[in-house]
mmCIF file of C-alpha atoms and ligand atoms in Angstrom:
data_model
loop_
_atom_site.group_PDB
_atom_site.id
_atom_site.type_symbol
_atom_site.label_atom_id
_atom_site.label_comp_id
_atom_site.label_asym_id
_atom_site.label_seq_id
_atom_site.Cartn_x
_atom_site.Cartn_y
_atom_site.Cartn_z
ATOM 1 C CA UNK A 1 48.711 135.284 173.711
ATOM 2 C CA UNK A 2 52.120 135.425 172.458
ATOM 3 C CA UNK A 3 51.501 131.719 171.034
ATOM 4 C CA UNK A 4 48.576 133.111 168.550
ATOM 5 C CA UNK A 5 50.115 136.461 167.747
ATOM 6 C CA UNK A 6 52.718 134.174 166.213
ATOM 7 C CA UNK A 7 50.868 131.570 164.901
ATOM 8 C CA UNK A 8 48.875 134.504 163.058
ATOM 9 C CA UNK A 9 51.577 137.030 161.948
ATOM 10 C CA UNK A 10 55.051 134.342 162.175
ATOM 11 C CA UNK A 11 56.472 136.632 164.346
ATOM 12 C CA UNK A 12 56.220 138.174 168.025
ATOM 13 C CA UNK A 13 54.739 141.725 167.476
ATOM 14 C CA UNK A 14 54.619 143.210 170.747
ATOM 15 C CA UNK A 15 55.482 146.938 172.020
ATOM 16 C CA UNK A 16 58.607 147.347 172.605
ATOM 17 C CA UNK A 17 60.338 149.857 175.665
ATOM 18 C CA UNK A 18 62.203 152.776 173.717
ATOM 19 C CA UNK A 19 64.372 152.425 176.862
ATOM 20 C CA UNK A 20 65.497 149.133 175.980
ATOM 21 C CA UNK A 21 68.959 148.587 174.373
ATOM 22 C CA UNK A 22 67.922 145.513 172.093
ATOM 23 C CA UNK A 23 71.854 145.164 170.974
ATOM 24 C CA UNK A 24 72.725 144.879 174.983
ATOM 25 C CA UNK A 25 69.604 142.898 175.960
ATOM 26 C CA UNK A 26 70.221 140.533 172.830
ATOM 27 C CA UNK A 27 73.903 140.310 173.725
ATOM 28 C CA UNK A 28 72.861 139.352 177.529
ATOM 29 C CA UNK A 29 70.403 136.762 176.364
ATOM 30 C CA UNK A 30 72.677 134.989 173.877
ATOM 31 C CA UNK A 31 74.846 134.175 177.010
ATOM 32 C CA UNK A 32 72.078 133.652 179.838
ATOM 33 C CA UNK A 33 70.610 131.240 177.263
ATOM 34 C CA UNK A 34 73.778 129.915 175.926
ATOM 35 C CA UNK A 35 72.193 130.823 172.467
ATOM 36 C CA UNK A 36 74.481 131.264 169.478
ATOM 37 C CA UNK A 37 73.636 134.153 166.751
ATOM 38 C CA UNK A 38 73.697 132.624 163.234
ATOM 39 C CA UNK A 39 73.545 135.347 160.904
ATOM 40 C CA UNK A 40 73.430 135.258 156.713
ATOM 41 C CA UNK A 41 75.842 138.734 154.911
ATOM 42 C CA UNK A 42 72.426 139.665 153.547
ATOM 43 C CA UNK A 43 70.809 140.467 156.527
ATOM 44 C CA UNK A 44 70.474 143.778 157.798
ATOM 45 C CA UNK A 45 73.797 145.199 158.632
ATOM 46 C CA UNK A 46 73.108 145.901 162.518
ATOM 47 C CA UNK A 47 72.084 142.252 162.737
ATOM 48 C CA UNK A 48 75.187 141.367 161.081
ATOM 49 C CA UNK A 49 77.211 143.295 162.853
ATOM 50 C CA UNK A 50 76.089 141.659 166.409
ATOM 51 C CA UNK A 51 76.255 138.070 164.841
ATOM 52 C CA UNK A 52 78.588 135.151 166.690
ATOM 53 C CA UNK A 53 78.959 133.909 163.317
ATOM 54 C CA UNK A 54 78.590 135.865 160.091
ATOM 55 C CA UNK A 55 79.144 133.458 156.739
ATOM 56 C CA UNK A 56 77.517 132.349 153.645
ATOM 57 C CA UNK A 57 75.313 129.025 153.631
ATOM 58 C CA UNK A 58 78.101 126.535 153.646
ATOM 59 C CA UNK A 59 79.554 128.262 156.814
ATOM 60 C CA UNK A 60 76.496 128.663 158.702
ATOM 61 C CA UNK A 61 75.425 125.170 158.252
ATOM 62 C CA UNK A 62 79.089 124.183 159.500
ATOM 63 C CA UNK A 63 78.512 126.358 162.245
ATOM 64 C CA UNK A 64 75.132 124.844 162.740
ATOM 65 C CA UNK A 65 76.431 121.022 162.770
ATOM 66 C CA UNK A 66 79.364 122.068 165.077
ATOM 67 C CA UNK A 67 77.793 124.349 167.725
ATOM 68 C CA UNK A 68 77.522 123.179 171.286
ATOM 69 C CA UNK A 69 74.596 126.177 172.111
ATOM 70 C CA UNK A 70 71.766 125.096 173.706
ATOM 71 C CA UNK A 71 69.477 127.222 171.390
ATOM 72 C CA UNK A 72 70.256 128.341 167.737
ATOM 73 C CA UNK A 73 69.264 131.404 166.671
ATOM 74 C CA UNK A 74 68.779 132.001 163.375
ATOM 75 C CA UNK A 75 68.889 135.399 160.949
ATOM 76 C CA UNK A 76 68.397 134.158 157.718
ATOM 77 C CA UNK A 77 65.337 132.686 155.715
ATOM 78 C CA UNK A 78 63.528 129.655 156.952
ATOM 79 C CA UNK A 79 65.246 127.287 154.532
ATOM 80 C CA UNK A 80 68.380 127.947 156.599
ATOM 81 C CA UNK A 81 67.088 127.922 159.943
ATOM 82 C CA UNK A 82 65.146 124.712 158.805
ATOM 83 C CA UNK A 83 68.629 123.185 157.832
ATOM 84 C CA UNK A 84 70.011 123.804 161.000
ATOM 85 C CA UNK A 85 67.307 122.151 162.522
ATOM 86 C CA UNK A 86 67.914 119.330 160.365
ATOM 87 C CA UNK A 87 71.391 118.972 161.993
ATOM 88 C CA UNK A 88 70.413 119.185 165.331
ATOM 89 C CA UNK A 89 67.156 117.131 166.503
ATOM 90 C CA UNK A 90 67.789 117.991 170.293
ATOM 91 C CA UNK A 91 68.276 121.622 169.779
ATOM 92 C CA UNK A 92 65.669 124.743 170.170
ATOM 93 C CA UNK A 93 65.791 127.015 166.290
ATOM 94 C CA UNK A 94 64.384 129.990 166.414
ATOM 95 C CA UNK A 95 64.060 132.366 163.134
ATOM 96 C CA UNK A 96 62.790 136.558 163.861
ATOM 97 C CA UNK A 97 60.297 135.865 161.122
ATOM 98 C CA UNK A 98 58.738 132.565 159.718
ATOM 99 C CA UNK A 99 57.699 134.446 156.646
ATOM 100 C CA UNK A 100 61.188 134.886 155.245
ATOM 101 C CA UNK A 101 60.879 132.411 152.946
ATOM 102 C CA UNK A 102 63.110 132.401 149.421
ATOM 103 C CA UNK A 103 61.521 132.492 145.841
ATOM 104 C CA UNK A 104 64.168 130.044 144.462
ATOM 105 C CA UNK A 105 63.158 127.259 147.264
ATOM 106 C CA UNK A 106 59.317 128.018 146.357
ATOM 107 C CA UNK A 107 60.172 127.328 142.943
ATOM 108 C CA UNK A 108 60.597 123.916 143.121
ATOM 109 C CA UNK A 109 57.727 122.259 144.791
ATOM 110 C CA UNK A 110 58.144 118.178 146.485
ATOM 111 C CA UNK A 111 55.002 116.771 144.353
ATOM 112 C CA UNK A 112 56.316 118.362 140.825
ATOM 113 C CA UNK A 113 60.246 117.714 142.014
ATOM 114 C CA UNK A 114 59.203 113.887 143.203
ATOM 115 C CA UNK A 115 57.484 113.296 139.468
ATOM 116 C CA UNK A 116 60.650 114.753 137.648
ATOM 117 C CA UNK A 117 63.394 112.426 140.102
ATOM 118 C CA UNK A 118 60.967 109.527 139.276
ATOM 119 C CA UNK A 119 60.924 109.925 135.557
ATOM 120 C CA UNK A 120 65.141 109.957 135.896
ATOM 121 C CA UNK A 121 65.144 107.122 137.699
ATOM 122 C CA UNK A 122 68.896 106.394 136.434
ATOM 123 C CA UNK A 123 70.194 109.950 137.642
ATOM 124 C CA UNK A 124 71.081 111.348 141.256
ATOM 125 C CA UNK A 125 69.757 114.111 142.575
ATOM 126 C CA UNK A 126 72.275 117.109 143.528
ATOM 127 C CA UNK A 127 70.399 119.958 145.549
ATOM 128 C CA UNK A 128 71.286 123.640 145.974
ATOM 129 C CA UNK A 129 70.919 124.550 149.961
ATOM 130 C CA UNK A 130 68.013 126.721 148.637
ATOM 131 C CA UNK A 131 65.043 124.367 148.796
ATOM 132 C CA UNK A 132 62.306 123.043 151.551
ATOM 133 C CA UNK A 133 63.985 119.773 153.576
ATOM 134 C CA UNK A 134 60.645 118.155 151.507
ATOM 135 C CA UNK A 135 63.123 118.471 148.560
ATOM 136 C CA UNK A 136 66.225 117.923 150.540
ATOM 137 C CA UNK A 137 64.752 114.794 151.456
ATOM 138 C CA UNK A 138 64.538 113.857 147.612
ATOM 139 C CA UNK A 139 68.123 113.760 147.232
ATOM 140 C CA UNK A 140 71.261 112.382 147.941
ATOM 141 C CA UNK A 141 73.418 115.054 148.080
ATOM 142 C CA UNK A 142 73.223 118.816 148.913
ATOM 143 C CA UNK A 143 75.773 121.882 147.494
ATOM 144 C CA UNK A 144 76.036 125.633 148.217
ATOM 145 C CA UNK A 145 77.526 128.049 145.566
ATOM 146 C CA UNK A 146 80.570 127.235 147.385
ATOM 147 C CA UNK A 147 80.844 123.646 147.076
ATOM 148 C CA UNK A 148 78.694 122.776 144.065
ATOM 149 C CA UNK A 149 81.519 122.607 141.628
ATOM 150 C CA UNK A 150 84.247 120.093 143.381
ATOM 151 C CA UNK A 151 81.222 118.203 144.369
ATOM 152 C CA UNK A 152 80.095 117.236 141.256
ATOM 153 C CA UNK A 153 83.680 117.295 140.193
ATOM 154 C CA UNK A 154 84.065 114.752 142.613
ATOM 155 C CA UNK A 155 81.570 112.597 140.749
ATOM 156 C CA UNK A 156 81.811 109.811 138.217
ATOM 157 C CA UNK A 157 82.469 111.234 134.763
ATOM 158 C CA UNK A 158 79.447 109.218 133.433
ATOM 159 C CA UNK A 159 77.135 110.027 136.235
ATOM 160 C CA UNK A 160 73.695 111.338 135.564
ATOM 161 C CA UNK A 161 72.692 114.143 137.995
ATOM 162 C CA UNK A 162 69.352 116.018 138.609
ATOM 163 C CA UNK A 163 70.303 119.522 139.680
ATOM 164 C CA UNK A 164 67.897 121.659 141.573
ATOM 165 C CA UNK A 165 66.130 124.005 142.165
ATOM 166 C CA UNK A 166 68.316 126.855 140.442
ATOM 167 C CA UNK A 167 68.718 126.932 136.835
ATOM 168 C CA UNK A 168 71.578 129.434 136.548
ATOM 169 C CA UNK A 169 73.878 127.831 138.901
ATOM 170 C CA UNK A 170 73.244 124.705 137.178
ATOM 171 C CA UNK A 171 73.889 126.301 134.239
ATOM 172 C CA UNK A 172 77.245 127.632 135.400
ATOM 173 C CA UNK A 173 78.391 124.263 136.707
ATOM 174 C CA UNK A 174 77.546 122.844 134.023
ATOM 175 C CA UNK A 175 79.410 124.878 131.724
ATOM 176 C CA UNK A 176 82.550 125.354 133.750
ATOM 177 C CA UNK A 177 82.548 121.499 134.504
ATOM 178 C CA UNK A 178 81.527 120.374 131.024
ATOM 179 C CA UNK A 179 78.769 118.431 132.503
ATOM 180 C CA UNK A 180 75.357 118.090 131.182
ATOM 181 C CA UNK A 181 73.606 117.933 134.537
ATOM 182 C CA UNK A 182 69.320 117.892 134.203
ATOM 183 C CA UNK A 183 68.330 121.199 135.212
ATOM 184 C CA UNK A 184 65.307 122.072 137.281
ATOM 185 C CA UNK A 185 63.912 125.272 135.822
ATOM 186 C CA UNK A 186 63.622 127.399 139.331
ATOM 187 C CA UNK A 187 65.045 130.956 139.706
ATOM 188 C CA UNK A 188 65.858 133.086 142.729
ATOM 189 C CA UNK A 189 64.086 136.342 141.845
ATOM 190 C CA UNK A 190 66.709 138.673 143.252
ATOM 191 C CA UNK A 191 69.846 137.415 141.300
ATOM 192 C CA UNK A 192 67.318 136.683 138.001
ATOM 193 C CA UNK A 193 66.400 140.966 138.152
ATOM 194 C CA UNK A 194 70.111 142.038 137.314
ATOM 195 C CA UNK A 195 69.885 144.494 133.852
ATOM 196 C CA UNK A 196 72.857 143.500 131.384
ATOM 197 C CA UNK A 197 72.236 146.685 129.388
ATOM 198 C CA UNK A 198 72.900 148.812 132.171
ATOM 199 C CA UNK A 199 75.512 146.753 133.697
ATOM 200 C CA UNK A 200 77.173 147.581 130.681
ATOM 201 C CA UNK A 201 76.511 151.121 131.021
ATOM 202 C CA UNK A 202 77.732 151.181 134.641
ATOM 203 C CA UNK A 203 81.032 149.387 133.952
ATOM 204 C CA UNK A 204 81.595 151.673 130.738
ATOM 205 C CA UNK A 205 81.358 154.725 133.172
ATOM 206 C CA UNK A 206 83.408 152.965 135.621
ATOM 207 C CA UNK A 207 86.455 151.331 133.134
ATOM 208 C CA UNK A 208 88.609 150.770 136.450
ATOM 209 C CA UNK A 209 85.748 148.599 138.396
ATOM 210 C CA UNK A 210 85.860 144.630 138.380
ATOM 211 C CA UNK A 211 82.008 143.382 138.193
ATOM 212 C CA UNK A 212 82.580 140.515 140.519
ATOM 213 C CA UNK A 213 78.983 137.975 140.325
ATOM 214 C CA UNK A 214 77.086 135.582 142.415
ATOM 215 C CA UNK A 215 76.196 132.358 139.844
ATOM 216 C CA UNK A 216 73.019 132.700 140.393
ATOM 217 C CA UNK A 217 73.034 135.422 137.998
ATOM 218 C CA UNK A 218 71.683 134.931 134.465
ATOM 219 C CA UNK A 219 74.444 133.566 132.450
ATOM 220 C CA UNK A 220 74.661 136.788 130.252
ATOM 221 C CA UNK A 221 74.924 138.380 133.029
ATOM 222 C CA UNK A 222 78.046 136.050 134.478
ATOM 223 C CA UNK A 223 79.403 136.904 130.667
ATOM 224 C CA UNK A 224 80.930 139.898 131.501
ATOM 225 C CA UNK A 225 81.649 139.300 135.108
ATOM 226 C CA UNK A 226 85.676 139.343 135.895
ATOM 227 C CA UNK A 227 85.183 136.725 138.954
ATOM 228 C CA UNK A 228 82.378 135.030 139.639
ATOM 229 C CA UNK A 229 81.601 133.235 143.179
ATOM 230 C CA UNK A 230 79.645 132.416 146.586
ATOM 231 C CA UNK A 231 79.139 135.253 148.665
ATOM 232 C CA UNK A 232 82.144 134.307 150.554
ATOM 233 C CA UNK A 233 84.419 133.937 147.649
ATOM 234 C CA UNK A 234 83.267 137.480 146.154
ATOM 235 C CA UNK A 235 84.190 138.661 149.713
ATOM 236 C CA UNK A 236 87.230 136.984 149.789
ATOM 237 C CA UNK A 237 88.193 138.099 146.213
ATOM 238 C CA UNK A 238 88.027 141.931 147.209
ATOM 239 C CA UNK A 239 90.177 141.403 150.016
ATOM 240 C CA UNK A 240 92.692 139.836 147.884
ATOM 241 C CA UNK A 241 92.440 141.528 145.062
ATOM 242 C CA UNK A 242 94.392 145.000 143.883
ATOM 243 C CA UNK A 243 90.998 146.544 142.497
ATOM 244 C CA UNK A 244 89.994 150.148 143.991
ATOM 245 C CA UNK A 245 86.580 149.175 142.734
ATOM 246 C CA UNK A 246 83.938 146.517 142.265
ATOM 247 C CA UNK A 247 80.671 146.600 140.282
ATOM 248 C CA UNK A 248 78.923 143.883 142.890
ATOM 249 C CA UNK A 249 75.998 141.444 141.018
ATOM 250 C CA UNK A 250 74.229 139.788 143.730
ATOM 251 C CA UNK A 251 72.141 141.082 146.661
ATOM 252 C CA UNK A 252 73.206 144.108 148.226
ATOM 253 C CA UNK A 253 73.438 142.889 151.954
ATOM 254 C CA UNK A 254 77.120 141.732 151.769
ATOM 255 C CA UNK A 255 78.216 145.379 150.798
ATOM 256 C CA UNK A 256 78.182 146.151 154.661
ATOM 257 C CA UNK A 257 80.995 143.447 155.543
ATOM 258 C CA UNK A 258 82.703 144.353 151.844
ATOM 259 C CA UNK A 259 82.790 148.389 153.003
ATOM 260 C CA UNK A 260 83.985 147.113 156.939
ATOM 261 C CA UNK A 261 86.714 145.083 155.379
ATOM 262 C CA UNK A 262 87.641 147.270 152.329
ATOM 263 C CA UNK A 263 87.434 150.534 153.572
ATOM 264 C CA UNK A 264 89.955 152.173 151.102
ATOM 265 C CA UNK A 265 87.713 150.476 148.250
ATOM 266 C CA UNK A 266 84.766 151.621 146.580
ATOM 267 C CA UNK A 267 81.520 149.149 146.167
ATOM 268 C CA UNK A 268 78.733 149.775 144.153
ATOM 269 C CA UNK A 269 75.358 147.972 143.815
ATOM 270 C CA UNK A 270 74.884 146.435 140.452
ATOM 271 C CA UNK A 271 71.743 147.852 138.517
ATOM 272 C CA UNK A 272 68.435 146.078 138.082
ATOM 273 C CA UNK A 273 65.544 145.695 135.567
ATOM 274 C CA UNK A 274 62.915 147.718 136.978
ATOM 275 C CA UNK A 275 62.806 151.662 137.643
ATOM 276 C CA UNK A 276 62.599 152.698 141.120
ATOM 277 C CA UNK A 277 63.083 149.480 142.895
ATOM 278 C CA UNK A 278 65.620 148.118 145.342
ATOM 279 C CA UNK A 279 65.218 144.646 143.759
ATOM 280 C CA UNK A 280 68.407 143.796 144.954
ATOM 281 C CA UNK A 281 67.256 143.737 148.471
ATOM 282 C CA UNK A 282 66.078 140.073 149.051
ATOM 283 C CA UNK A 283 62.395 141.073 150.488
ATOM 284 C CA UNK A 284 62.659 137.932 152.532
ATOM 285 C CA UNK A 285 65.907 138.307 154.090
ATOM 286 C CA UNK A 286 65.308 142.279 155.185
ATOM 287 C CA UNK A 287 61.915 140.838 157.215
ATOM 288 C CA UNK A 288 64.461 140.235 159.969
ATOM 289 C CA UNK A 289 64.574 143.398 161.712
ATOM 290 C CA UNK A 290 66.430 143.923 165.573
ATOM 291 C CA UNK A 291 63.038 144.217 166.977
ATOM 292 C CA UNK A 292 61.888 140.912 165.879
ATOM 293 C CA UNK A 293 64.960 139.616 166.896
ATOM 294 C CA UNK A 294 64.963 141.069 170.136
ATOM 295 C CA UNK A 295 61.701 139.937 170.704
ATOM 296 C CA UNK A 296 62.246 136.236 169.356
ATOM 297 C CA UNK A 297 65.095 135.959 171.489
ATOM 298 C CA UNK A 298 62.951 136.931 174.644
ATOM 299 C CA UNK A 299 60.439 134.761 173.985
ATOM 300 C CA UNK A 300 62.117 131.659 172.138
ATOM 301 C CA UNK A 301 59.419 132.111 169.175
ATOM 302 C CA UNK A 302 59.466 131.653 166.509
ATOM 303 C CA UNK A 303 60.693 128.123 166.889
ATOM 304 C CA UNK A 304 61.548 125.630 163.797
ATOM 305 C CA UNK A 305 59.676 122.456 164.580
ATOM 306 C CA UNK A 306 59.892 119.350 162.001
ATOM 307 C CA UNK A 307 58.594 116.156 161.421
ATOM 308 C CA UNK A 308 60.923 113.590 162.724
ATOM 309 C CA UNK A 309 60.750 111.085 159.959
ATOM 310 C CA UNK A 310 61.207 113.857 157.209
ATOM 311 C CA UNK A 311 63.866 114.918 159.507
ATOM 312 C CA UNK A 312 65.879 112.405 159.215
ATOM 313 C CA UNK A 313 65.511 112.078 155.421
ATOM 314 C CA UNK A 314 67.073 115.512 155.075
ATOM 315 C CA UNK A 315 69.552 114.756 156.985
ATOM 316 C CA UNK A 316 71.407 112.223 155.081
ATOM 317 C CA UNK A 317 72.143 114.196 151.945
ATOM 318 C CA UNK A 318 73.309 117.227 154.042
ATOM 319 C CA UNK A 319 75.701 115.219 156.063
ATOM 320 C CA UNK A 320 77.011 113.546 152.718
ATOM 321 C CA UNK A 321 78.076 117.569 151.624
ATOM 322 C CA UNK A 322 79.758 118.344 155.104
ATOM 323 C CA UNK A 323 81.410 115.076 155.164
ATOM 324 C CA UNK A 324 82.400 115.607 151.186
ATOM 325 C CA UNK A 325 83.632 119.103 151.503
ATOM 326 C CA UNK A 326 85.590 118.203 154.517
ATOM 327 C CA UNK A 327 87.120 115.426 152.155
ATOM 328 C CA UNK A 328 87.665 117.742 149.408
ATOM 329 C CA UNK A 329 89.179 120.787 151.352
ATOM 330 C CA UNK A 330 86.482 123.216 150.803
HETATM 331 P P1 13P B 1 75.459 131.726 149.392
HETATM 332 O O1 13P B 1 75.256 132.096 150.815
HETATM 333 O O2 13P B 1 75.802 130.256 149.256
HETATM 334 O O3 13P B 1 76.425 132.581 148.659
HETATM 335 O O4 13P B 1 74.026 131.852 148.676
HETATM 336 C C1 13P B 1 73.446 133.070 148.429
HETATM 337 C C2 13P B 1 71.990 133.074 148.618
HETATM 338 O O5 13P B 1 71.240 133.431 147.761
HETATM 339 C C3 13P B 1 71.472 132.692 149.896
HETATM 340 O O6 13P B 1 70.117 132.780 149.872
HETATM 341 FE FE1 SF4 B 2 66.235 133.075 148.208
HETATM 342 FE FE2 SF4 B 2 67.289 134.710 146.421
HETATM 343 FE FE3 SF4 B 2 66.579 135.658 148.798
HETATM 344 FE FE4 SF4 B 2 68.710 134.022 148.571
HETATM 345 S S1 SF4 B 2 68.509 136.075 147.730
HETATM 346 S S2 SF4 B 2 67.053 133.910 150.111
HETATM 347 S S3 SF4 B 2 68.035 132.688 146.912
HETATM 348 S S4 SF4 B 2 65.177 134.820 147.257
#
């Protein structure tokens, strides 16, 4: 029963007890399972705020290729549950919700992607994390926002790169690399929604805030940021930094850990495009509620399950970044 509920909806939706204490049952399952709790900044913040390990998508995958847990489990969108089922054949992957997908992966489809590496047969192809293993298994190496610059760095001068799926990131590296890397034209529809014009309004009311930007941001947008980096390094940056106040451009999940870690320091959501919308809530990351997650966890569905052959093909170019950023310090 359970079995079609999920294979109809992609979750478990079953009543719940109001007696139960999902953070204490979800805390006593992650040890009688010997289960570890992956969990991305811009999930919900009481799933964050129960997670083992709490990073951006170069950490979790390290977490994911170094974990000795029997059973992963996932809060993030399926692209990153999928990759740490890439890493770890022998291990169960479960995810709250299968539908938390990401626009920026669906943007770049394997039959379109496969013609465009084919008609460049004399470039390699350098992936953003963000994408289906089908595309993962198109190219030799992977990057995250916090990698993808030393990577390519670490490249031949006069080698030709395909960079996919996300056109402003490419865009960025490219500019602050001098490159003049192939761009695929795909977009992540939450960091694409930011408004310039009222950016600019925001940080003219606010002369003492730093706007501080995720490069997947349009690159007017990353014009008038004053630091621009992964979700990590934006973290990382506030923490450091002497700034009362940030102006944050990217989605709006990582101002729970910025608030818990800052808490003299004011954050405040960067403006979007359209009226009355909280654009800058990634619809497929905030399907994860603690319910699902409670329930996932009890039941070991949603589970991540992969074709072994396309499997392995993903593999490669993700163990070429972990073994390259290890190289490189990152
Ligand atoms: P990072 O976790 O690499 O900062 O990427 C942000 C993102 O959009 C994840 O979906
Ligand atoms: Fe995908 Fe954008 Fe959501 Fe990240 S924020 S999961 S890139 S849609």
């Amino acid at each position: 029963m359970i079995n079609d509920i999920v294979l109809q909806k992609g979750f478990v939706d079953v009543p719940v007890d109001s007696h139960i204490d999902m953070v204490a049952e979800i805390q006593r399952m992650k040890k009688e399972k010997n289960a570890v709790l992956l969990v991305h900044y811009y999930q919900l913040p009481e799933i964050q705020d129960i997670a083992d390990y709490l990073g951006d998508s170069l950490g979790l995958s390290r977490n994911a290729a170094e974990t000795d847990a029997d059973m992963i489990v996932f809060a993030g969108v399926h692209f990153m549950a999928e990759t740490a089922k890439i890493l770890n054949q022998d291990k169960k992957v479960i995810l709250p919700d299968l539908n938390a997908g990401c626009s920026l992966a669906d943007s770049c489809q394997p039959g379109q992607f496969g013609e465009f590496v084919k008609a460049n047969p004399d470039h390699i192809v350098m992936s953003y994390i963000n994408c289906s293993s089908e595309i993962k298994a198109l190219s030799d190496i992977i990057c995250t926002s916090s990698n993808a610059e030393k990577l390519v760095q670490s490249l031949p001068g006069d080698q030709k790169i395909i960079f996919a799926p996300d056109r402003n990131l490419g865009a960025y590296i490219n500019r602050i690399t001098g490159r003049n890397m192939l761009l695929w034209d795909g977009y992540c529809q939450v960091h694409e929604v930011f408004s310039l014009e009222k950016l600019m309004n925001l940080k003219a009311e606010n002369p003492d805030a730093k706007v501080i930007a995720h490069p997947e941001c349009k690159a007017l947008v990353l014009t008038i940021a004053d630091y621009i980096g992964s979700t990590t390094a934006l973290l990382k940056f506030t923490e450091k930094d002497q700034s009362k106040k940030y102006i944050v451009v990217t989605e709006s999940g990582i101002l729970h850990e910025m608030r818990k870690n800052n808490q003299d320091k004011i954050f405040i959501p960067a403006p979007v495009d359209e009226e009355n919308c909280a654009c800058s809530d990634c619809e497929y990351m905030k399907l994860n509620t603690l319910k699902k997650l409670y329930l996932c966890m009890k039941y070991e569905l949603p589970e991540i399950t992969m074709d072994e052959n396309l499997r392995q093909r993903a593999e490669k170019p993700i163990r070429r970044m972990l073994e390259m950023s290890n190289q490189l310090g990152i």
